[in-house]
Short mmCIF file of C-alpha atoms in Angstrom, two decimals:
data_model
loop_
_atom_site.label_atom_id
_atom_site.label_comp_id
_atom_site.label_asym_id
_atom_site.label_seq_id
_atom_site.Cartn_x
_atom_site.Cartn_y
_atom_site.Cartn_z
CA UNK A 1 13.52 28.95 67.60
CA UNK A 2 12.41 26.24 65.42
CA UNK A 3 10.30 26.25 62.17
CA UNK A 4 7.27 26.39 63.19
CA UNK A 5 7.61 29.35 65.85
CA UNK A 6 9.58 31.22 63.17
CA UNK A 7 7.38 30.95 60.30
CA UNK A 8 4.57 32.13 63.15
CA UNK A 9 6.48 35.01 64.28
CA UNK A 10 8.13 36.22 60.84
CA UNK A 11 4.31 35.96 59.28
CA UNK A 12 3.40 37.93 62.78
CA UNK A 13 5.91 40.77 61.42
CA UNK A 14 8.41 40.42 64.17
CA UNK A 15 11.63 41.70 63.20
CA UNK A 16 13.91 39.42 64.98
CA UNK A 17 11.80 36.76 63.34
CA UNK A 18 13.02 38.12 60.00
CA UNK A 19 16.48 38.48 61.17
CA UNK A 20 16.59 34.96 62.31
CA UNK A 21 15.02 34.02 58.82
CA UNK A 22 18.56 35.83 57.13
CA UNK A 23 20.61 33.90 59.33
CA UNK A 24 19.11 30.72 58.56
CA UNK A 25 18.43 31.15 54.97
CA UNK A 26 20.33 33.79 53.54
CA UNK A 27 23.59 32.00 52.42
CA UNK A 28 21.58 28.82 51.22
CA UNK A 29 19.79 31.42 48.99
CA UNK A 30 22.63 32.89 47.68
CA UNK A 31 24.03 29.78 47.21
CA UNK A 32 20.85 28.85 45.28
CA UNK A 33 20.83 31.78 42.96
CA UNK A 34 24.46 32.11 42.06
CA UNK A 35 24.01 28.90 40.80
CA UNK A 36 21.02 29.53 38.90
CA UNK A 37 22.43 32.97 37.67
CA UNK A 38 25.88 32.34 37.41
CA UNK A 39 26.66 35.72 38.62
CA UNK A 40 27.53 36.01 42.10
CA UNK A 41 26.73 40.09 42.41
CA UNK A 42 23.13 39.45 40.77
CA UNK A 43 22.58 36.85 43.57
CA UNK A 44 22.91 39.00 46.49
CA UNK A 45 20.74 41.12 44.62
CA UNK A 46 18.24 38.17 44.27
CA UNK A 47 18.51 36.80 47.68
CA UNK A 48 18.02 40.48 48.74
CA UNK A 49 14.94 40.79 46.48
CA UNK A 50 13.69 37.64 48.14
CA UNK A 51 13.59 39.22 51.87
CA UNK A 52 12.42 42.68 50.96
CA UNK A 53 9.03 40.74 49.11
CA UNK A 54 8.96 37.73 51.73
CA UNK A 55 8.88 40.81 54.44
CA UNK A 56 6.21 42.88 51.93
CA UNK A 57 3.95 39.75 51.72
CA UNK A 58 4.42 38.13 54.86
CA UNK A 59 1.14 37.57 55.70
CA UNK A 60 0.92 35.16 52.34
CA UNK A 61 3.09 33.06 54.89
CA UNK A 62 0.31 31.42 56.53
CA UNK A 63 -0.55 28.87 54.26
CA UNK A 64 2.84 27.63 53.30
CA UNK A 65 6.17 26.40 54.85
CA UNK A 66 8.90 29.16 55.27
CA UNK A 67 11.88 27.37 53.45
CA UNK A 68 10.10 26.30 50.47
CA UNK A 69 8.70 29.87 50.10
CA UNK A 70 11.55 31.45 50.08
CA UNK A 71 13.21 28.98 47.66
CA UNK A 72 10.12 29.76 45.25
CA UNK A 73 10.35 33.69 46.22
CA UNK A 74 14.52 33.31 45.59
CA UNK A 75 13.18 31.22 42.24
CA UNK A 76 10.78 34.31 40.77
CA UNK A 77 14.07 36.81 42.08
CA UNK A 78 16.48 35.13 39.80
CA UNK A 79 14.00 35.18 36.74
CA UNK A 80 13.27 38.30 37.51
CA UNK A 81 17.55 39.00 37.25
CA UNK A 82 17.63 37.30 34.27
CA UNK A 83 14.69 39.08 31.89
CA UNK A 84 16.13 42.22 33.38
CA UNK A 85 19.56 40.75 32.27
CA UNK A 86 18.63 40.01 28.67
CA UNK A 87 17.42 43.52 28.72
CA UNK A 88 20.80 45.28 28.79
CA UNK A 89 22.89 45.74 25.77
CA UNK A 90 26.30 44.49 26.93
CA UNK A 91 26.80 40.96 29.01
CA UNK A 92 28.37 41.63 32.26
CA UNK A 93 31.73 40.30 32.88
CA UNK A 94 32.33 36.71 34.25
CA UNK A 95 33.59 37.57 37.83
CA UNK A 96 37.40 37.58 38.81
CA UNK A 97 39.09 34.02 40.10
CA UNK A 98 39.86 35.08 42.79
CA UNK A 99 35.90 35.36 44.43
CA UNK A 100 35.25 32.18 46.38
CA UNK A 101 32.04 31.22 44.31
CA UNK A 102 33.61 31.77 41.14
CA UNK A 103 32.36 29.24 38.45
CA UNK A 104 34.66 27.98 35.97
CA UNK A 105 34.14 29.00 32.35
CA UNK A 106 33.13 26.03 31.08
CA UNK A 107 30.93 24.76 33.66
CA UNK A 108 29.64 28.39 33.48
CA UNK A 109 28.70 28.17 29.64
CA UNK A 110 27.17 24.31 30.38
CA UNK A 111 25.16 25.75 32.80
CA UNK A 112 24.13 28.90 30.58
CA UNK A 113 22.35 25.98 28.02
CA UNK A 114 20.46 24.84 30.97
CA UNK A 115 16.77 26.26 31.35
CA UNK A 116 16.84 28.31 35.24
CA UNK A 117 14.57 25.88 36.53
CA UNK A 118 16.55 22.87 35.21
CA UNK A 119 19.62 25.07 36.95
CA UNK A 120 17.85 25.23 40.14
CA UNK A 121 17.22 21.45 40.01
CA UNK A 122 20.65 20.30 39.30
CA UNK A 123 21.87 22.91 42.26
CA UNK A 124 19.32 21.78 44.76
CA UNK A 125 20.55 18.13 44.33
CA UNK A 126 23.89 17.83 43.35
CA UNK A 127 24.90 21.13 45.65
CA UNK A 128 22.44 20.78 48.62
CA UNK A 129 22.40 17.00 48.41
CA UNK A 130 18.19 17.40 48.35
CA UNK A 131 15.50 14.92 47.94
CA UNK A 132 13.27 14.99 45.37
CA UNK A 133 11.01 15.66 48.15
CA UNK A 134 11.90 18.35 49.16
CA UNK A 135 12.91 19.52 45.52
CA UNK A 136 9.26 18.69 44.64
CA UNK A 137 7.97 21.02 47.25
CA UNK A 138 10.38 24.15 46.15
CA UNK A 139 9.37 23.84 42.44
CA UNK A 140 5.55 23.53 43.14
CA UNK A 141 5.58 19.93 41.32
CA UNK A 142 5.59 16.03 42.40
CA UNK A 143 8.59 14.21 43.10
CA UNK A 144 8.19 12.20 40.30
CA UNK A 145 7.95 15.11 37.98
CA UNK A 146 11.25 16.98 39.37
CA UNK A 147 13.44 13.50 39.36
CA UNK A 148 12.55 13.66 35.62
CA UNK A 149 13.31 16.99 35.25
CA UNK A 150 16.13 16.31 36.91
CA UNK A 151 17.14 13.61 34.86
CA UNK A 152 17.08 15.51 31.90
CA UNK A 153 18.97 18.70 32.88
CA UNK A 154 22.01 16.14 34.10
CA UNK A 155 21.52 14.51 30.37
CA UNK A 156 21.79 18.14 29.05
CA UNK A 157 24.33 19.34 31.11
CA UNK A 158 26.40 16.41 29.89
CA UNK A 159 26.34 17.01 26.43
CA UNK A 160 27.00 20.70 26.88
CA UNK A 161 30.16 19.70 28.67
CA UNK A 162 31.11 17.10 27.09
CA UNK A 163 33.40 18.78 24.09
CA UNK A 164 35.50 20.54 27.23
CA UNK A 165 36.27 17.47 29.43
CA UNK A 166 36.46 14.50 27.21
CA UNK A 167 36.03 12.66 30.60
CA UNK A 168 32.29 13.32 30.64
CA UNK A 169 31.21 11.94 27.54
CA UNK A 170 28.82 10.03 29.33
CA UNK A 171 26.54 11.21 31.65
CA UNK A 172 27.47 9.46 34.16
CA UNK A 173 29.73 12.80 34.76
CA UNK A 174 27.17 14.06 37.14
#
């Protein structure tokens, strides 16, 4: 099924449609959203979020490409996370070593300085390897406007790691 035919059958409400849509999405999501969160446990739970209101509001669909809705539902999941986040009175714990996506500390506290849009940015391009393009598209801005962005969250992200890995003084780290 290509784009096109699923975006018309998911909108449609077929469920196989929305099963295809987990398949081809669902770990590029949670990819997305761990990295925005940190948190690998609150991603699933933002990548889940995502389906459940891009199923709700399917019918939204219609006037906007699948992928980059998602990304923007996924987006609006993880802020959701991390008001909801700020909310409770104890941090969770950073999760164990031994998880496959587990973040390092200090990359994890670099990335905490970060804004979750600038997050997202960094992710989509260093992670994903996306254009600005496409990047553009996701974040509802022109390319232009997200390679600054861009830009800027490497030059932050650089000085936030810089006192941990004397090796990335510069920004040329990224």
């Amino acid at each position: 099924m290509d784009e096109q035919q699923l975006q018309d059958a998911f909108s449609a409400g077929d469920e196989a449609a929305l099963s295809a849509a987990i398949d081809r999405y669902g770990q590029s999501l949670l990819r997305y959203c761990h990295h925005i969160l940190c948190d690998y446990h609150e991603a699933q739970d933002a990548v889940q979020d995502t389906f459940f209101k891009a199923w709700r509001y399917r019918e939204r669909l219609k006037a906007a490409p699948l992928q980059p809705w998602l990304y923007r539902l996924a987006y609006t999941a993880c802020i959701d996370q991390i008001r909801r986040r700020k909310r409770q009175l104890f941090a969770p714990p950073p999760p164990p070593s031994s998880d496959p996506d587990y973040i390092g500390e200090d990359l994890r506290r670099a990335l905490l300085t970060l804004k979750p849009a600038e997050r997202a940015l960094v992710f989509g391009r260093v992670m994903e390897e996306q254009p600005f393009e496409v990047l553009a598209q996701r974040h509802g801005v022109s390319a232009a406007t997200a390679r600054q962005r861009y830009q800027r969250a490497k030059k932050k992200l650089a000085r936030a790691l810089a006192p941990s890995h004397p090796s990335c003084a510069k920004e040329d780290c990224l």
